[in-house]
Amino acid sequence: MFGEPVKRVEDDRLLRGQGAYLDDLGHDALAAAFVRSPHAHARITGIDVSAAVDVPGLIAIYTYEDLTGRVAEPLPMLIPHPALTAPRTGFPLAADEVNYAGEPVVMVVAEDRYLAEDAAQAIVVDYEQLPAVVGIDAARAARHLVHPDVPGNIAAELVQSHGDAHAAISAAPHTLELDLSIERSASTPLEGRGVLARWDTESGRLRIWTSTQTSTGVRAAVAAKLELDLAGVDVITPDVGGGFGVKIVHPWPEEVLVPWAARLLGRPVKYTEDRAEHFVASAHERGQRHLVRVGFDDEGRVLGLDVRFWHDNGAYIPYGLIVPIITSTQLLGPYKPGAYRVEFTSLYTNTVIVTPYRGAGRPQGAFVMERTMDAIAASLRLDRTVVRERNFITPEEMPYDHGLIFQDGRPLVYDSGDYPAALAMLKALIEWDSFPARQAEARAQGRRLGIGLACYVEGTGVGPYEGAHVVVETSGKVKVATGLTSQGQGHQTVFAQIVADELGVPLGDVAVTTGDTRAFGYAVGTFASRAAVMSGSAVALAARATREKALRIAAAALEAAPADLEIVDGAVRVKGDPASAIGLGTVAVLANPLRYAFDEAARAATQFAAGSSDPQAPPVPAGESPGLEGREFFSPVRSTFASGMHAAIVETDPDTAEIKILRYCVVHDCGTLINPRIVAGQIHGGVAQGIGGALYERLAYDEAGQLRNASFMDFLMPYVSEMPQEIEIDHLQTPSPLNPLGIKGAGEAGVIPGAALFASAISDAEGFAITAMPISPSDLFELRQRDQPAQDTDSR
Amino acid sequence: MKPPTFGYSRPESVAQAVSLLAARGPDAKVLAGGQSLMPLLNLRLAAPGHLVDINRLAELAYVSVSGGQVTIGALARHNDVLRDPLAVAAQPLLGQALALVAHPVIRNRGTTVGSIVHADPAGEMTAVLALLEGSVRLVSVAGERLASAEDFFLGPLESDVRAGELATEVLLPELPSGAGCAFTEVSRRHGDYAVCGVAALVELGPQGEVSGARAAYLSVGPVPVVLDLTEACGGVSLVSLATAGTPDFAQAGRLAMARLQPGDDIHATAAYRRHLAGVLTERALAGAFAHARERAWLSLP
Ligand SMILES: Cc1cc2nc3c(=O)[nH]c(=O)nc-3n(C[C@H](O)[C@H](O)[C@H](O)COP(=O)(O)OP(=O)(O)OC[C@H]3O[C@@H](n4cnc5c(N)ncnc54)[C@H](O)[C@@H]3O)c2cc1C
């Protein structure tokens, strides 16, 4: 099973429309809607609800004034950091100031969502507008402040270095400076956020369903806000229609307010975010500007690299410095600069908050590093692959310590990888060496072709831990639970594959539950390409423990040594002796000494059954517990580092500046593959988002902080028609030494090199360097005009 | 994204529909395919008091060709028109344009007449009506009138359909023999509204010379813009083609650029859009010219 392209067990149900997403639940629930700030920055001077109170079906209207206890306090600062000197988080409902257009100001609860929106529309909020700070340049200039008590709009500044980069650059024979920018994009899962809460008045229990990437995180956060015992709160993740990072943020204002209102009203309440809200009230990412100084030798080897960058963190910073820390460390990719210094400033702006989106700061880092590699190649007239090769960390140098601190607070040490081999594979796959001839031939026909490549390394599987529980039912069926959540990745399939292999049972006998605190209460969440590494490993360990136990129990029954037993097709037997087999279900019966028989099979475990147990020993031996089950946790010392390289051939239209992808090739190394089909799916989805981020998507804020494209009509998520005909994938497998399965994460990889890759390929087609992404045909046209101003009038 | 309260009726005949529209006055809106109206309602950008759903008016679900005209009834979906071999043969621009309208699922619901009434200057069918100088039949309790393309488009999302009126059909002339047409556009994603689009009509004279060249433009102004470019196509003929190899419509492209004043938006600068108008003018005219030539050859005895 392990390593096979097993079809996803989820798909039959999901493709038949039998999925149950948040909005499919709670048909009896009241509906919540929000009045959101239309202004990017303003003081609230009055709220008039009088016109709303007559709306039929209205149940309640809440403003900040109505919030009680800890719900009235700011939302938690989820990931504190010593460098985060001015942390600011929002209130569940704006207290007296709004800091981005979309910030919730009033909550309305009504019999249904239509009526809730009617009432919301009738509420009048008076604002005194304040100047808005939009974009990195305005934030840096700090003519206006987002938070009056945060000078310079600076949330944090952080420097990391290894060696003396300034000295190395000064001494280098060649130096270059680059000014590089990436605009905002966003996760935009097809299902927005949503939360349903039921307060059980009799038992005083709160049950929450939420479309989240961390059910345990939501549980802890909501319990703290509502001052409830953890044991009194269940959080269940239904089917989730994508997360891509945005749903790791928690608790969202709505995630606190909906349970709070459900308890207050004693009735279930549901909030389903709509698309218009998602654009302005969830989270974005990517916006950064980098100034790079690099010193290198005649061979193109980087002697010193100095990166100064500014990160737009939006109005608040609940997720801390994770994104810029990842950028600053993962920027290095597969390379080993002689010395490195990175300094970033995280800036407040009057825009939607910035939190990790698939890739989480890495696409920016890869863009900066790969643009630098291309610039070095161009200045020395070397092939772009040659410069990269000369800067690669070699397999012999693994594990490689960069001398920096990674996002998990641990040293940035690469565990394994073979970058030269990956590059050789990629060059062969895309036929790199023969491309110049093809390019020249096309050029002669008036066509512009360009080839590009981009490399990345991705720290995956960050801690602190995940756990899993495996239990064999007396039917022989196996139930697996792990606490982290699924957003459609195929966890049910891959975890079942692992268990099927470890336990020797058919795949169809294994059922997996994720993200339900009732089934498994200790977990961190699904982010940072960590599910396979963390829960996969925990599931393997729990399955192994279950297997050991099954062998111990069967050994007693078969009067054999456990080492002489094997499990085949769900039955334990003496190795090579099918006649001796006892089904795992029977072993499960024996594992639970019974007083009462509930069916025929159970009789075998009751106290008067023949040879049931040694009358001189306790029925449950010391050190054992009843039941055929295992519960284990996995907590690795640090992250494992996956890597990959993408190459693409593009064609740019000389007249319309349209950009077409002719080929897209991927070499991907996520260690040992559990399921190549699922990994390919992850790569396809990542590449699609990478293409989106490079060529289509941007969040177009105007100077006043209004998002001008808050819909799928104008936020151009690519369709399948914008994808290349084929994504050609080759796998390299360098196992990780850090976990029992040798695996590395694969969830985010596909998106990381997108901006870098297309900048490289388009630069190659056009003959000038692209320094800002994304790029649209209109942008490319304007760049051509700048490069050759006379062009338009000449050719027309 | 839930619409505010509205009244709803679903008449079974045109007579019923227009009397409902008359009774409700300006507060009523026709609901056809809903592909433009429903999003407006859900975003609360429109809040009509009453919707008159015409989806039961089977009498308006037709596409017909007769007397040199293609007639499209108000309940003909984009895909009904696109898949009508007689209609697209009689006026090939219809097929060329409709293939660029949105995606198949939207074309299955959206109506061609609705899209013309909706008057989005980025909508392909508005340019088709304008270029072909077609007309729209408007029926009310007071009677009916025929609005010509020239007078029909008043502004973005504003057409000359008055309170109480139902657009029952759109009339387009057949493509004359000796003429050719083409539709070309640049859109950001497949099926999106065009950043810029050009529909072109080229007529050939007895000597195979371009005797008429007109183009209609999408997304360059508040309403579809039609330009007569005949004067700039002077040198192009089937004869010149034999020597020059490719027809040269560069002068027409330059003329179009000089005449158009497109605006900018988040997808395109005004300069880029203007540049595109020039490039696409050339492409559309070349396409229409090739089409005319092909048809001329086909019609040779
Ligand atoms: C994702 C998406 C992409 C699209 N892309 C394109 C595109 O690329 N090009 C394009 O041209 N269109 C596009 N459309 C719009 C589509 O073509 C619509 O179908 C069309 O604009 C309106 O037709 P409808 O039948 O849906 O009209 P409705 O949405 O029902 O109505 C639109 C308006 O016209 C009025 N109306 C409709 N019919 C009549 C009538 N018979 N008499 C009087 N008033 C009437 C309505 O009252 C309303 O004001 C797109 C739509 C979507 C959802």
PDB file of N, CA, C and O in Angstrom, chain A residues 490-508:
ATOM      1  N   GLY A 490      -6.691  14.526   1.252  1.00  0.00           N
ATOM      2  CA  GLY A 490      -6.636  13.071   1.096  1.00  0.00           C
ATOM      3  C   GLY A 490      -6.038  12.385   2.307  1.00  0.00           C
ATOM      4  O   GLY A 490      -5.488  11.291   2.195  1.00  0.00           O
ATOM      5  N   HIS A 491      -6.151  13.008   3.463  1.00  0.00           N
ATOM      6  CA  HIS A 491      -5.594  12.405   4.678  1.00  0.00           C
ATOM      7  C   HIS A 491      -6.202  11.046   4.978  1.00  0.00           C
ATOM      8  O   HIS A 491      -5.522  10.137   5.425  1.00  0.00           O
ATOM      9  N   GLN A 492      -7.511  10.922   4.727  1.00  0.00           N
ATOM     10  CA  GLN A 492      -8.163   9.643   5.012  1.00  0.00           C
ATOM     11  C   GLN A 492      -7.483   8.528   4.240  1.00  0.00           C
ATOM     12  O   GLN A 492      -7.338   7.418   4.729  1.00  0.00           O
ATOM     13  N   THR A 493      -7.068   8.840   3.045  1.00  0.00           N
ATOM     14  CA  THR A 493      -6.437   7.830   2.203  1.00  0.00           C
ATOM     15  C   THR A 493      -5.025   7.499   2.670  1.00  0.00           C
ATOM     16  O   THR A 493      -4.689   6.343   2.893  1.00  0.00           O
ATOM     17  N   VAL A 494      -4.199   8.530   2.822  1.00  0.00           N
ATOM     18  CA  VAL A 494      -2.791   8.236   3.138  1.00  0.00           C
ATOM     19  C   VAL A 494      -2.627   7.668   4.546  1.00  0.00           C
ATOM     20  O   VAL A 494      -1.815   6.762   4.751  1.00  0.00           O
ATOM     21  N   PHE A 495      -3.398   8.163   5.502  1.00  0.00           N
ATOM     22  CA  PHE A 495      -3.268   7.602   6.847  1.00  0.00           C
ATOM     23  C   PHE A 495      -3.752   6.148   6.838  1.00  0.00           C
ATOM     24  O   PHE A 495      -3.182   5.287   7.510  1.00  0.00           O
ATOM     25  N   ALA A 496      -4.799   5.871   6.082  1.00  0.00           N
ATOM     26  CA  ALA A 496      -5.289   4.493   5.981  1.00  0.00           C
ATOM     27  C   ALA A 496      -4.236   3.599   5.321  1.00  0.00           C
ATOM     28  O   ALA A 496      -4.042   2.455   5.717  1.00  0.00           O
ATOM     29  N   GLN A 497      -3.554   4.138   4.309  1.00  0.00           N
ATOM     30  CA  GLN A 497      -2.494   3.355   3.661  1.00  0.00           C
ATOM     31  C   GLN A 497      -1.416   2.961   4.679  1.00  0.00           C
ATOM     32  O   GLN A 497      -0.956   1.820   4.694  1.00  0.00           O
ATOM     33  N   ILE A 498      -1.037   3.946   5.493  1.00  0.00           N
ATOM     34  CA  ILE A 498       0.015   3.683   6.481  1.00  0.00           C
ATOM     35  C   ILE A 498      -0.443   2.594   7.445  1.00  0.00           C
ATOM     36  O   ILE A 498       0.273   1.629   7.719  1.00  0.00           O
ATOM     37  N   VAL A 499      -1.676   2.725   7.929  1.00  0.00           N
ATOM     38  CA  VAL A 499      -2.190   1.762   8.908  1.00  0.00           C
ATOM     39  C   VAL A 499      -2.366   0.387   8.265  1.00  0.00           C
ATOM     40  O   VAL A 499      -2.025  -0.645   8.861  1.00  0.00           O
ATOM     41  N   ALA A 500      -2.870   0.370   7.037  1.00  0.00           N
ATOM     42  CA  ALA A 500      -3.079  -0.912   6.363  1.00  0.00           C
ATOM     43  C   ALA A 500      -1.763  -1.665   6.269  1.00  0.00           C
ATOM     44  O   ALA A 500      -1.701  -2.876   6.508  1.00  0.00           O
ATOM     45  N   ASP A 501      -0.707  -0.945   5.946  1.00  0.00           N
ATOM     46  CA  ASP A 501       0.602  -1.580   5.837  1.00  0.00           C
ATOM     47  C   ASP A 501       1.133  -2.028   7.178  1.00  0.00           C
ATOM     48  O   ASP A 501       1.600  -3.147   7.336  1.00  0.00           O
ATOM     49  N   GLU A 502       1.076  -1.134   8.154  1.00  0.00           N
ATOM     50  CA  GLU A 502       1.661  -1.454   9.458  1.00  0.00           C
ATOM     51  C   GLU A 502       0.918  -2.596  10.130  1.00  0.00           C
ATOM     52  O   GLU A 502       1.505  -3.429  10.795  1.00  0.00           O
ATOM     53  N   LEU A 503      -0.419  -2.623   9.958  1.00  0.00           N
ATOM     54  CA  LEU A 503      -1.235  -3.619  10.666  1.00  0.00           C
ATOM     55  C   LEU A 503      -1.518  -4.854   9.817  1.00  0.00           C
ATOM     56  O   LEU A 503      -2.053  -5.832  10.328  1.00  0.00           O
ATOM     57  N   GLY A 504      -1.230  -4.791   8.549  1.00  0.00           N
ATOM     58  CA  GLY A 504      -1.518  -5.926   7.685  1.00  0.00           C
ATOM     59  C   GLY A 504      -3.013  -6.143   7.473  1.00  0.00           C
ATOM     60  O   GLY A 504      -3.513  -7.269   7.500  1.00  0.00           O
ATOM     61  N   VAL A 505      -3.742  -5.054   7.295  1.00  0.00           N
ATOM     62  CA  VAL A 505      -5.186  -5.178   7.051  1.00  0.00           C
ATOM     63  C   VAL A 505      -5.529  -4.554   5.697  1.00  0.00           C
ATOM     64  O   VAL A 505      -4.782  -3.719   5.195  1.00  0.00           O
ATOM     65  N   PRO A 506      -6.655  -4.960   5.095  1.00  0.00           N
ATOM     66  CA  PRO A 506      -7.044  -4.336   3.830  1.00  0.00           C
ATOM     67  C   PRO A 506      -7.354  -2.861   4.033  1.00  0.00           C
ATOM     68  O   PRO A 506      -7.891  -2.465   5.078  1.00  0.00           O
ATOM     69  N   LEU A 507      -7.034  -2.061   3.011  1.00  0.00           N
ATOM     70  CA  LEU A 507      -7.254  -0.611   3.079  1.00  0.00           C
ATOM     71  C   LEU A 507      -8.709  -0.283   3.411  1.00  0.00           C
ATOM     72  O   LEU A 507      -9.007   0.614   4.191  1.00  0.00           O
ATOM     73  N   GLY A 508      -9.622  -1.037   2.836  1.00  0.00           N
ATOM     74  CA  GLY A 508     -11.045  -0.767   3.021  1.00  0.00           C
ATOM     75  C   GLY A 508     -11.518  -0.982   4.449  1.00  0.00           C
ATOM     76  O   GLY A 508     -12.608  -0.546   4.807  1.00  0.00           O
TER      77      GLY A 508
END
